[in-house]
Amino acid sequence: MRWCETWIVVVAVILCGSVSGAQAEGPYGIGRPATAAEIAGWNIDIGRDGRNLPGGRGSVSHGREVFAQQCASCHGDKGEGGVGDRLVGGQGTIATAKPIRTVGSYWPYAPTLFDYIRRAMPQNAPQSLSDEDVYAVSAFILNLNGVVGPDATLDADSLAAIKMPNRDGFVGDARPDVK
């Protein structure tokens, strides 16, 4: 009986040693660090100041076409809403009892519109639009909200330069640990 207990202790020590050796690779002993190329493929966020906007450009007229094909079934022909959110209108309602939050009335930064469309739209095929199509759809939506004219063409510089109607409608976070 003593021999069996000794054998169990030896096996337990060996197993513990192999587990601790695996943990030396990482906290769970699985996986590997992501490569720079893998990180770059997912690092597609756009800053509110336009940081990381890609090359390309898109016009309101091209955006009208892309919107009709890819967006209108959810957001309505003119962004009035439907299955998807309303994108147009609502200016002047944010401080009321029934605010209408749209791109033109609520969003503080135009580059974040590009970022959202690029990441999440169309809902059935996110990240399927080209950068030119995303610039174009952004231009069309901004035009529907009266932010840019009907002949506008947006690129990284012009999109970042847009001052949205509600840019100053947000209060900063005064906590000292928030930057």
mmCIF file with all atom_site columns, C-alpha atoms in Angstrom:
data_model
loop_
_atom_site.group_PDB
_atom_site.id
_atom_site.type_symbol
_atom_site.label_atom_id
_atom_site.label_alt_id
_atom_site.label_comp_id
_atom_site.label_asym_id
_atom_site.label_entity_id
_atom_site.label_seq_id
_atom_site.pdbx_PDB_ins_code
_atom_site.Cartn_x
_atom_site.Cartn_y
_atom_site.Cartn_z
_atom_site.occupancy
_atom_site.B_iso_or_equiv
_atom_site.pdbx_formal_charge
_atom_site.auth_seq_id
_atom_site.auth_comp_id
_atom_site.auth_asym_id
_atom_site.auth_atom_id
_atom_site.pdbx_PDB_model_num
ATOM 1   C CA . MET A 1 1   ? 0.000   0.000  0.000   1.00 0.00 ? 1   MET A CA 1
ATOM 2   C CA . ARG A 1 2   ? 2.885   2.340  0.809   1.00 0.00 ? 2   ARG A CA 1
ATOM 3   C CA . TRP A 1 3   ? 4.315   1.857  -2.666  1.00 0.00 ? 3   TRP A CA 1
ATOM 4   C CA . CYS A 1 4   ? 1.011   2.922  -4.305  1.00 0.00 ? 4   CYS A CA 1
ATOM 5   C CA . GLU A 1 5   ? 0.865   6.145  -2.252  1.00 0.00 ? 5   GLU A CA 1
ATOM 6   C CA . THR A 1 6   ? 4.466   6.949  -3.166  1.00 0.00 ? 6   THR A CA 1
ATOM 7   C CA . TRP A 1 7   ? 3.716   6.369  -6.837  1.00 0.00 ? 7   TRP A CA 1
ATOM 8   C CA . ILE A 1 8   ? 0.717   8.762  -6.687  1.00 0.00 ? 8   ILE A CA 1
ATOM 9   C CA . VAL A 1 9   ? 2.898   11.447 -5.077  1.00 0.00 ? 9   VAL A CA 1
ATOM 10  C CA . VAL A 1 10  ? 5.577   11.013 -7.782  1.00 0.00 ? 10  VAL A CA 1
ATOM 11  C CA . VAL A 1 11  ? 3.009   11.271 -10.592 1.00 0.00 ? 11  VAL A CA 1
ATOM 12  C CA . ALA A 1 12  ? 1.472   14.366 -8.951  1.00 0.00 ? 12  ALA A CA 1
ATOM 13  C CA . VAL A 1 13  ? 4.890   16.052 -8.702  1.00 0.00 ? 13  VAL A CA 1
ATOM 14  C CA . ILE A 1 14  ? 5.635   15.284 -12.367 1.00 0.00 ? 14  ILE A CA 1
ATOM 15  C CA . LEU A 1 15  ? 2.262   16.649 -13.479 1.00 0.00 ? 15  LEU A CA 1
ATOM 16  C CA . CYS A 1 16  ? 2.695   19.814 -11.404 1.00 0.00 ? 16  CYS A CA 1
ATOM 17  C CA . GLY A 1 17  ? 6.140   20.320 -12.902 1.00 0.00 ? 17  GLY A CA 1
ATOM 18  C CA . SER A 1 18  ? 4.819   20.057 -16.456 1.00 0.00 ? 18  SER A CA 1
ATOM 19  C CA . VAL A 1 19  ? 1.956   22.452 -15.715 1.00 0.00 ? 19  VAL A CA 1
ATOM 20  C CA . SER A 1 20  ? 4.301   25.055 -14.253 1.00 0.00 ? 20  SER A CA 1
ATOM 21  C CA . GLY A 1 21  ? 6.579   24.664 -17.293 1.00 0.00 ? 21  GLY A CA 1
ATOM 22  C CA . ALA A 1 22  ? 3.610   25.363 -19.589 1.00 0.00 ? 22  ALA A CA 1
ATOM 23  C CA . GLN A 1 23  ? 2.698   28.422 -17.559 1.00 0.00 ? 23  GLN A CA 1
ATOM 24  C CA . ALA A 1 24  ? 6.091   29.907 -18.282 1.00 0.00 ? 24  ALA A CA 1
ATOM 25  C CA . GLU A 1 25  ? 4.831   30.564 -21.856 1.00 0.00 ? 25  GLU A CA 1
ATOM 26  C CA . GLY A 1 26  ? 2.012   32.797 -20.624 1.00 0.00 ? 26  GLY A CA 1
ATOM 27  C CA . PRO A 1 27  ? -0.501  33.108 -17.839 1.00 0.00 ? 27  PRO A CA 1
ATOM 28  C CA . TYR A 1 28  ? -2.559  30.196 -19.169 1.00 0.00 ? 28  TYR A CA 1
ATOM 29  C CA . GLY A 1 29  ? 0.120   28.295 -21.041 1.00 0.00 ? 29  GLY A CA 1
ATOM 30  C CA . ILE A 1 30  ? -1.688  28.654 -24.377 1.00 0.00 ? 30  ILE A CA 1
ATOM 31  C CA . GLY A 1 31  ? -1.495  30.917 -27.381 1.00 0.00 ? 31  GLY A CA 1
ATOM 32  C CA . ARG A 1 32  ? 1.229   33.226 -28.600 1.00 0.00 ? 32  ARG A CA 1
ATOM 33  C CA . PRO A 1 33  ? 1.741   36.969 -28.909 1.00 0.00 ? 33  PRO A CA 1
ATOM 34  C CA . ALA A 1 34  ? 0.039   38.505 -31.942 1.00 0.00 ? 34  ALA A CA 1
ATOM 35  C CA . THR A 1 35  ? 2.320   39.538 -34.793 1.00 0.00 ? 35  THR A CA 1
ATOM 36  C CA . ALA A 1 36  ? 2.512   43.132 -35.986 1.00 0.00 ? 36  ALA A CA 1
ATOM 37  C CA . ALA A 1 37  ? 0.681   42.140 -39.194 1.00 0.00 ? 37  ALA A CA 1
ATOM 38  C CA . GLU A 1 38  ? -2.143  40.526 -37.212 1.00 0.00 ? 38  GLU A CA 1
ATOM 39  C CA . ILE A 1 39  ? -2.529  43.611 -35.043 1.00 0.00 ? 39  ILE A CA 1
ATOM 40  C CA . ALA A 1 40  ? -2.476  45.914 -38.082 1.00 0.00 ? 40  ALA A CA 1
ATOM 41  C CA . GLY A 1 41  ? -5.358  43.976 -39.623 1.00 0.00 ? 41  GLY A CA 1
ATOM 42  C CA . TRP A 1 42  ? -7.590  44.774 -36.647 1.00 0.00 ? 42  TRP A CA 1
ATOM 43  C CA . ASN A 1 43  ? -6.205  48.233 -35.833 1.00 0.00 ? 43  ASN A CA 1
ATOM 44  C CA . ILE A 1 44  ? -8.670  50.150 -37.987 1.00 0.00 ? 44  ILE A CA 1
ATOM 45  C CA . ASP A 1 45  ? -10.019 52.664 -35.478 1.00 0.00 ? 45  ASP A CA 1
ATOM 46  C CA . ILE A 1 46  ? -10.326 56.295 -36.510 1.00 0.00 ? 46  ILE A CA 1
ATOM 47  C CA . GLY A 1 47  ? -9.737  59.064 -33.989 1.00 0.00 ? 47  GLY A CA 1
ATOM 48  C CA . ARG A 1 48  ? -12.234 61.879 -33.570 1.00 0.00 ? 48  ARG A CA 1
ATOM 49  C CA . ASP A 1 49  ? -9.599  64.217 -35.003 1.00 0.00 ? 49  ASP A CA 1
ATOM 50  C CA . GLY A 1 50  ? -9.320  62.098 -38.164 1.00 0.00 ? 50  GLY A CA 1
ATOM 51  C CA . ARG A 1 51  ? -6.217  60.220 -37.036 1.00 0.00 ? 51  ARG A CA 1
ATOM 52  C CA . ASN A 1 52  ? -5.876  56.986 -39.062 1.00 0.00 ? 52  ASN A CA 1
ATOM 53  C CA . LEU A 1 53  ? -8.348  57.970 -41.780 1.00 0.00 ? 53  LEU A CA 1
ATOM 54  C CA . PRO A 1 54  ? -7.319  56.045 -44.894 1.00 0.00 ? 54  PRO A CA 1
ATOM 55  C CA . GLY A 1 55  ? -6.650  57.404 -48.349 1.00 0.00 ? 55  GLY A CA 1
ATOM 56  C CA . GLY A 1 56  ? -9.482  57.706 -50.812 1.00 0.00 ? 56  GLY A CA 1
ATOM 57  C CA . ARG A 1 57  ? -12.349 60.046 -51.405 1.00 0.00 ? 57  ARG A CA 1
ATOM 58  C CA . GLY A 1 58  ? -16.071 59.914 -51.988 1.00 0.00 ? 58  GLY A CA 1
ATOM 59  C CA . SER A 1 59  ? -18.706 62.268 -53.329 1.00 0.00 ? 59  SER A CA 1
ATOM 60  C CA . VAL A 1 60  ? -22.272 62.913 -52.247 1.00 0.00 ? 60  VAL A CA 1
ATOM 61  C CA . SER A 1 61  ? -23.563 61.669 -55.610 1.00 0.00 ? 61  SER A CA 1
ATOM 62  C CA . HIS A 1 62  ? -21.663 58.364 -55.346 1.00 0.00 ? 62  HIS A CA 1
ATOM 63  C CA . GLY A 1 63  ? -22.803 58.092 -51.728 1.00 0.00 ? 63  GLY A CA 1
ATOM 64  C CA . ARG A 1 64  ? -26.425 58.427 -52.848 1.00 0.00 ? 64  ARG A CA 1
ATOM 65  C CA . GLU A 1 65  ? -25.934 55.372 -55.093 1.00 0.00 ? 65  GLU A CA 1
ATOM 66  C CA . VAL A 1 66  ? -24.181 53.268 -52.440 1.00 0.00 ? 66  VAL A CA 1
ATOM 67  C CA . PHE A 1 67  ? -26.743 54.285 -49.811 1.00 0.00 ? 67  PHE A CA 1
ATOM 68  C CA . ALA A 1 68  ? -29.616 53.230 -52.098 1.00 0.00 ? 68  ALA A CA 1
ATOM 69  C CA . GLN A 1 69  ? -28.001 49.825 -52.663 1.00 0.00 ? 69  GLN A CA 1
ATOM 70  C CA . GLN A 1 70  ? -26.593 49.079 -49.199 1.00 0.00 ? 70  GLN A CA 1
ATOM 71  C CA . CYS A 1 71  ? -28.320 51.231 -46.571 1.00 0.00 ? 71  CYS A CA 1
ATOM 72  C CA . ALA A 1 72  ? -31.818 52.340 -47.595 1.00 0.00 ? 72  ALA A CA 1
ATOM 73  C CA . SER A 1 73  ? -33.467 48.998 -46.861 1.00 0.00 ? 73  SER A CA 1
ATOM 74  C CA . CYS A 1 74  ? -32.780 49.552 -43.144 1.00 0.00 ? 74  CYS A CA 1
ATOM 75  C CA . HIS A 1 75  ? -32.426 53.332 -42.783 1.00 0.00 ? 75  HIS A CA 1
ATOM 76  C CA . GLY A 1 76  ? -35.014 54.509 -45.339 1.00 0.00 ? 76  GLY A CA 1
ATOM 77  C CA . ASP A 1 77  ? -34.430 56.159 -48.712 1.00 0.00 ? 77  ASP A CA 1
ATOM 78  C CA . LYS A 1 78  ? -33.451 59.480 -47.146 1.00 0.00 ? 78  LYS A CA 1
ATOM 79  C CA . GLY A 1 79  ? -32.145 58.310 -43.774 1.00 0.00 ? 79  GLY A CA 1
ATOM 80  C CA . GLU A 1 80  ? -35.500 58.780 -42.079 1.00 0.00 ? 80  GLU A CA 1
ATOM 81  C CA . GLY A 1 81  ? -35.240 55.437 -40.310 1.00 0.00 ? 81  GLY A CA 1
ATOM 82  C CA . GLY A 1 82  ? -37.000 52.121 -40.557 1.00 0.00 ? 82  GLY A CA 1
ATOM 83  C CA . VAL A 1 83  ? -35.622 48.837 -39.308 1.00 0.00 ? 83  VAL A CA 1
ATOM 84  C CA . GLY A 1 84  ? -32.383 50.733 -38.673 1.00 0.00 ? 84  GLY A CA 1
ATOM 85  C CA . ASP A 1 85  ? -31.891 53.995 -36.826 1.00 0.00 ? 85  ASP A CA 1
ATOM 86  C CA . ARG A 1 86  ? -32.941 57.375 -38.089 1.00 0.00 ? 86  ARG A CA 1
ATOM 87  C CA . LEU A 1 87  ? -29.879 59.185 -39.479 1.00 0.00 ? 87  LEU A CA 1
ATOM 88  C CA . VAL A 1 88  ? -31.328 62.555 -40.464 1.00 0.00 ? 88  VAL A CA 1
ATOM 89  C CA . GLY A 1 89  ? -33.085 65.431 -38.729 1.00 0.00 ? 89  GLY A CA 1
ATOM 90  C CA . GLY A 1 90  ? -33.500 66.201 -35.066 1.00 0.00 ? 90  GLY A CA 1
ATOM 91  C CA . GLN A 1 91  ? -31.505 69.438 -35.050 1.00 0.00 ? 91  GLN A CA 1
ATOM 92  C CA . GLY A 1 92  ? -32.519 71.526 -32.072 1.00 0.00 ? 92  GLY A CA 1
ATOM 93  C CA . THR A 1 93  ? -34.131 68.642 -30.169 1.00 0.00 ? 93  THR A CA 1
ATOM 94  C CA . ILE A 1 94  ? -31.213 67.431 -28.040 1.00 0.00 ? 94  ILE A CA 1
ATOM 95  C CA . ALA A 1 95  ? -32.024 69.748 -25.105 1.00 0.00 ? 95  ALA A CA 1
ATOM 96  C CA . THR A 1 96  ? -35.753 68.961 -25.248 1.00 0.00 ? 96  THR A CA 1
ATOM 97  C CA . ALA A 1 97  ? -37.767 66.338 -23.383 1.00 0.00 ? 97  ALA A CA 1
ATOM 98  C CA . LYS A 1 98  ? -37.844 64.148 -26.519 1.00 0.00 ? 98  LYS A CA 1
ATOM 99  C CA . PRO A 1 99  ? -34.444 64.439 -28.194 1.00 0.00 ? 99  PRO A CA 1
ATOM 100 C CA . ILE A 1 100 ? -33.997 62.935 -31.642 1.00 0.00 ? 100 ILE A CA 1
ATOM 101 C CA . ARG A 1 101 ? -30.445 61.628 -31.814 1.00 0.00 ? 101 ARG A CA 1
ATOM 102 C CA . THR A 1 102 ? -29.204 61.504 -35.383 1.00 0.00 ? 102 THR A CA 1
ATOM 103 C CA . VAL A 1 103 ? -25.895 62.042 -37.124 1.00 0.00 ? 103 VAL A CA 1
ATOM 104 C CA . GLY A 1 104 ? -26.757 65.698 -37.700 1.00 0.00 ? 104 GLY A CA 1
ATOM 105 C CA . SER A 1 105 ? -28.189 66.470 -34.284 1.00 0.00 ? 105 SER A CA 1
ATOM 106 C CA . TYR A 1 106 ? -26.100 64.389 -31.903 1.00 0.00 ? 106 TYR A CA 1
ATOM 107 C CA . TRP A 1 107 ? -22.769 63.140 -33.276 1.00 0.00 ? 107 TRP A CA 1
ATOM 108 C CA . PRO A 1 108 ? -19.933 65.471 -32.225 1.00 0.00 ? 108 PRO A CA 1
ATOM 109 C CA . TYR A 1 109 ? -17.253 64.391 -34.755 1.00 0.00 ? 109 TYR A CA 1
ATOM 110 C CA . ALA A 1 110 ? -17.510 63.555 -38.459 1.00 0.00 ? 110 ALA A CA 1
ATOM 111 C CA . PRO A 1 111 ? -14.579 61.072 -38.553 1.00 0.00 ? 111 PRO A CA 1
ATOM 112 C CA . THR A 1 112 ? -16.421 58.841 -36.071 1.00 0.00 ? 112 THR A CA 1
ATOM 113 C CA . LEU A 1 113 ? -19.205 58.493 -38.660 1.00 0.00 ? 113 LEU A CA 1
ATOM 114 C CA . PHE A 1 114 ? -16.653 57.108 -41.119 1.00 0.00 ? 114 PHE A CA 1
ATOM 115 C CA . ASP A 1 115 ? -15.305 54.806 -38.404 1.00 0.00 ? 115 ASP A CA 1
ATOM 116 C CA . TYR A 1 116 ? -18.722 53.412 -37.532 1.00 0.00 ? 116 TYR A CA 1
ATOM 117 C CA . ILE A 1 117 ? -19.827 52.863 -41.126 1.00 0.00 ? 117 ILE A CA 1
ATOM 118 C CA . ARG A 1 118 ? -16.527 51.229 -42.008 1.00 0.00 ? 118 ARG A CA 1
ATOM 119 C CA . ARG A 1 119 ? -16.610 48.833 -39.030 1.00 0.00 ? 119 ARG A CA 1
ATOM 120 C CA . ALA A 1 120 ? -20.269 47.931 -38.751 1.00 0.00 ? 120 ALA A CA 1
ATOM 121 C CA . MET A 1 121 ? -22.165 48.596 -41.959 1.00 0.00 ? 121 MET A CA 1
ATOM 122 C CA . PRO A 1 122 ? -23.970 47.225 -43.764 1.00 0.00 ? 122 PRO A CA 1
ATOM 123 C CA . GLN A 1 123 ? -25.190 45.132 -40.889 1.00 0.00 ? 123 GLN A CA 1
ATOM 124 C CA . ASN A 1 124 ? -25.370 41.957 -42.966 1.00 0.00 ? 124 ASN A CA 1
ATOM 125 C CA . ALA A 1 125 ? -21.807 42.405 -44.287 1.00 0.00 ? 125 ALA A CA 1
ATOM 126 C CA . PRO A 1 126 ? -19.721 44.661 -42.007 1.00 0.00 ? 126 PRO A CA 1
ATOM 127 C CA . GLN A 1 127 ? -16.366 45.890 -43.346 1.00 0.00 ? 127 GLN A CA 1
ATOM 128 C CA . SER A 1 128 ? -17.415 45.027 -46.901 1.00 0.00 ? 128 SER A CA 1
ATOM 129 C CA . LEU A 1 129 ? -17.505 48.603 -48.243 1.00 0.00 ? 129 LEU A CA 1
ATOM 130 C CA . SER A 1 130 ? -14.401 50.086 -49.820 1.00 0.00 ? 130 SER A CA 1
ATOM 131 C CA . ASP A 1 131 ? -12.890 53.180 -48.220 1.00 0.00 ? 131 ASP A CA 1
ATOM 132 C CA . GLU A 1 132 ? -14.161 55.209 -51.196 1.00 0.00 ? 132 GLU A CA 1
ATOM 133 C CA . ASP A 1 133 ? -17.689 53.907 -50.612 1.00 0.00 ? 133 ASP A CA 1
ATOM 134 C CA . VAL A 1 134 ? -17.472 54.756 -46.897 1.00 0.00 ? 134 VAL A CA 1
ATOM 135 C CA . TYR A 1 135 ? -16.315 58.302 -47.681 1.00 0.00 ? 135 TYR A CA 1
ATOM 136 C CA . ALA A 1 136 ? -19.176 58.581 -50.179 1.00 0.00 ? 136 ALA A CA 1
ATOM 137 C CA . VAL A 1 137 ? -21.857 57.292 -47.784 1.00 0.00 ? 137 VAL A CA 1
ATOM 138 C CA . SER A 1 138 ? -20.489 59.606 -45.078 1.00 0.00 ? 138 SER A CA 1
ATOM 139 C CA . ALA A 1 139 ? -20.727 62.526 -47.514 1.00 0.00 ? 139 ALA A CA 1
ATOM 140 C CA . PHE A 1 140 ? -24.301 61.594 -48.446 1.00 0.00 ? 140 PHE A CA 1
ATOM 141 C CA . ILE A 1 141 ? -25.446 61.305 -44.813 1.00 0.00 ? 141 ILE A CA 1
ATOM 142 C CA . LEU A 1 142 ? -23.734 64.583 -43.903 1.00 0.00 ? 142 LEU A CA 1
ATOM 143 C CA . ASN A 1 143 ? -25.388 66.203 -46.918 1.00 0.00 ? 143 ASN A CA 1
ATOM 144 C CA . LEU A 1 144 ? -28.834 64.931 -45.880 1.00 0.00 ? 144 LEU A CA 1
ATOM 145 C CA . ASN A 1 145 ? -28.182 66.612 -42.506 1.00 0.00 ? 145 ASN A CA 1
ATOM 146 C CA . GLY A 1 146 ? -27.149 69.907 -44.117 1.00 0.00 ? 146 GLY A CA 1
ATOM 147 C CA . VAL A 1 147 ? -23.552 69.629 -42.913 1.00 0.00 ? 147 VAL A CA 1
ATOM 148 C CA . VAL A 1 148 ? -21.971 69.517 -46.391 1.00 0.00 ? 148 VAL A CA 1
ATOM 149 C CA . GLY A 1 149 ? -23.251 70.698 -49.772 1.00 0.00 ? 149 GLY A CA 1
ATOM 150 C CA . PRO A 1 150 ? -24.606 68.504 -52.567 1.00 0.00 ? 150 PRO A CA 1
ATOM 151 C CA . ASP A 1 151 ? -21.388 68.815 -54.577 1.00 0.00 ? 151 ASP A CA 1
ATOM 152 C CA . ALA A 1 152 ? -19.094 67.879 -51.682 1.00 0.00 ? 152 ALA A CA 1
ATOM 153 C CA . THR A 1 153 ? -16.363 65.284 -52.006 1.00 0.00 ? 153 THR A CA 1
ATOM 154 C CA . LEU A 1 154 ? -14.798 64.068 -48.789 1.00 0.00 ? 154 LEU A CA 1
ATOM 155 C CA . ASP A 1 155 ? -11.325 62.732 -48.095 1.00 0.00 ? 155 ASP A CA 1
ATOM 156 C CA . ALA A 1 156 ? -9.267  62.412 -44.922 1.00 0.00 ? 156 ALA A CA 1
ATOM 157 C CA . ASP A 1 157 ? -8.479  66.125 -44.675 1.00 0.00 ? 157 ASP A CA 1
ATOM 158 C CA . SER A 1 158 ? -11.928 67.484 -45.505 1.00 0.00 ? 158 SER A CA 1
ATOM 159 C CA . LEU A 1 159 ? -13.748 64.992 -43.269 1.00 0.00 ? 159 LEU A CA 1
ATOM 160 C CA . ALA A 1 160 ? -11.490 65.775 -40.307 1.00 0.00 ? 160 ALA A CA 1
ATOM 161 C CA . ALA A 1 161 ? -12.064 69.518 -40.841 1.00 0.00 ? 161 ALA A CA 1
ATOM 162 C CA . ILE A 1 162 ? -15.871 69.306 -40.531 1.00 0.00 ? 162 ILE A CA 1
ATOM 163 C CA . LYS A 1 163 ? -17.293 70.886 -37.394 1.00 0.00 ? 163 LYS A CA 1
ATOM 164 C CA . MET A 1 164 ? -20.442 68.992 -36.510 1.00 0.00 ? 164 MET A CA 1
ATOM 165 C CA . PRO A 1 165 ? -23.437 70.985 -35.230 1.00 0.00 ? 165 PRO A CA 1
ATOM 166 C CA . ASN A 1 166 ? -23.328 69.318 -31.790 1.00 0.00 ? 166 ASN A CA 1
ATOM 167 C CA . ARG A 1 167 ? -19.561 69.299 -31.302 1.00 0.00 ? 167 ARG A CA 1
ATOM 168 C CA . ASP A 1 168 ? -19.800 71.615 -28.310 1.00 0.00 ? 168 ASP A CA 1
ATOM 169 C CA . GLY A 1 169 ? -22.879 69.895 -26.882 1.00 0.00 ? 169 GLY A CA 1
ATOM 170 C CA . PHE A 1 170 ? -20.959 67.386 -24.796 1.00 0.00 ? 170 PHE A CA 1
ATOM 171 C CA . VAL A 1 171 ? -19.498 67.937 -21.336 1.00 0.00 ? 171 VAL A CA 1
ATOM 172 C CA . GLY A 1 172 ? -15.966 66.705 -20.716 1.00 0.00 ? 172 GLY A CA 1
ATOM 173 C CA . ASP A 1 173 ? -15.158 64.193 -18.030 1.00 0.00 ? 173 ASP A CA 1
ATOM 174 C CA . ALA A 1 174 ? -13.737 66.135 -15.092 1.00 0.00 ? 174 ALA A CA 1
ATOM 175 C CA . ARG A 1 175 ? -12.330 63.123 -13.261 1.00 0.00 ? 175 ARG A CA 1
ATOM 176 C CA . PRO A 1 176 ? -8.582  63.621 -12.833 1.00 0.00 ? 176 PRO A CA 1
ATOM 177 C CA . ASP A 1 177 ? -7.739  60.092 -13.990 1.00 0.00 ? 177 ASP A CA 1
ATOM 178 C CA . VAL A 1 178 ? -9.593  60.451 -17.318 1.00 0.00 ? 178 VAL A CA 1
ATOM 179 C CA . LYS A 1 179 ? -7.697  61.939 -20.245 1.00 0.00 ? 179 LYS A CA 1
#
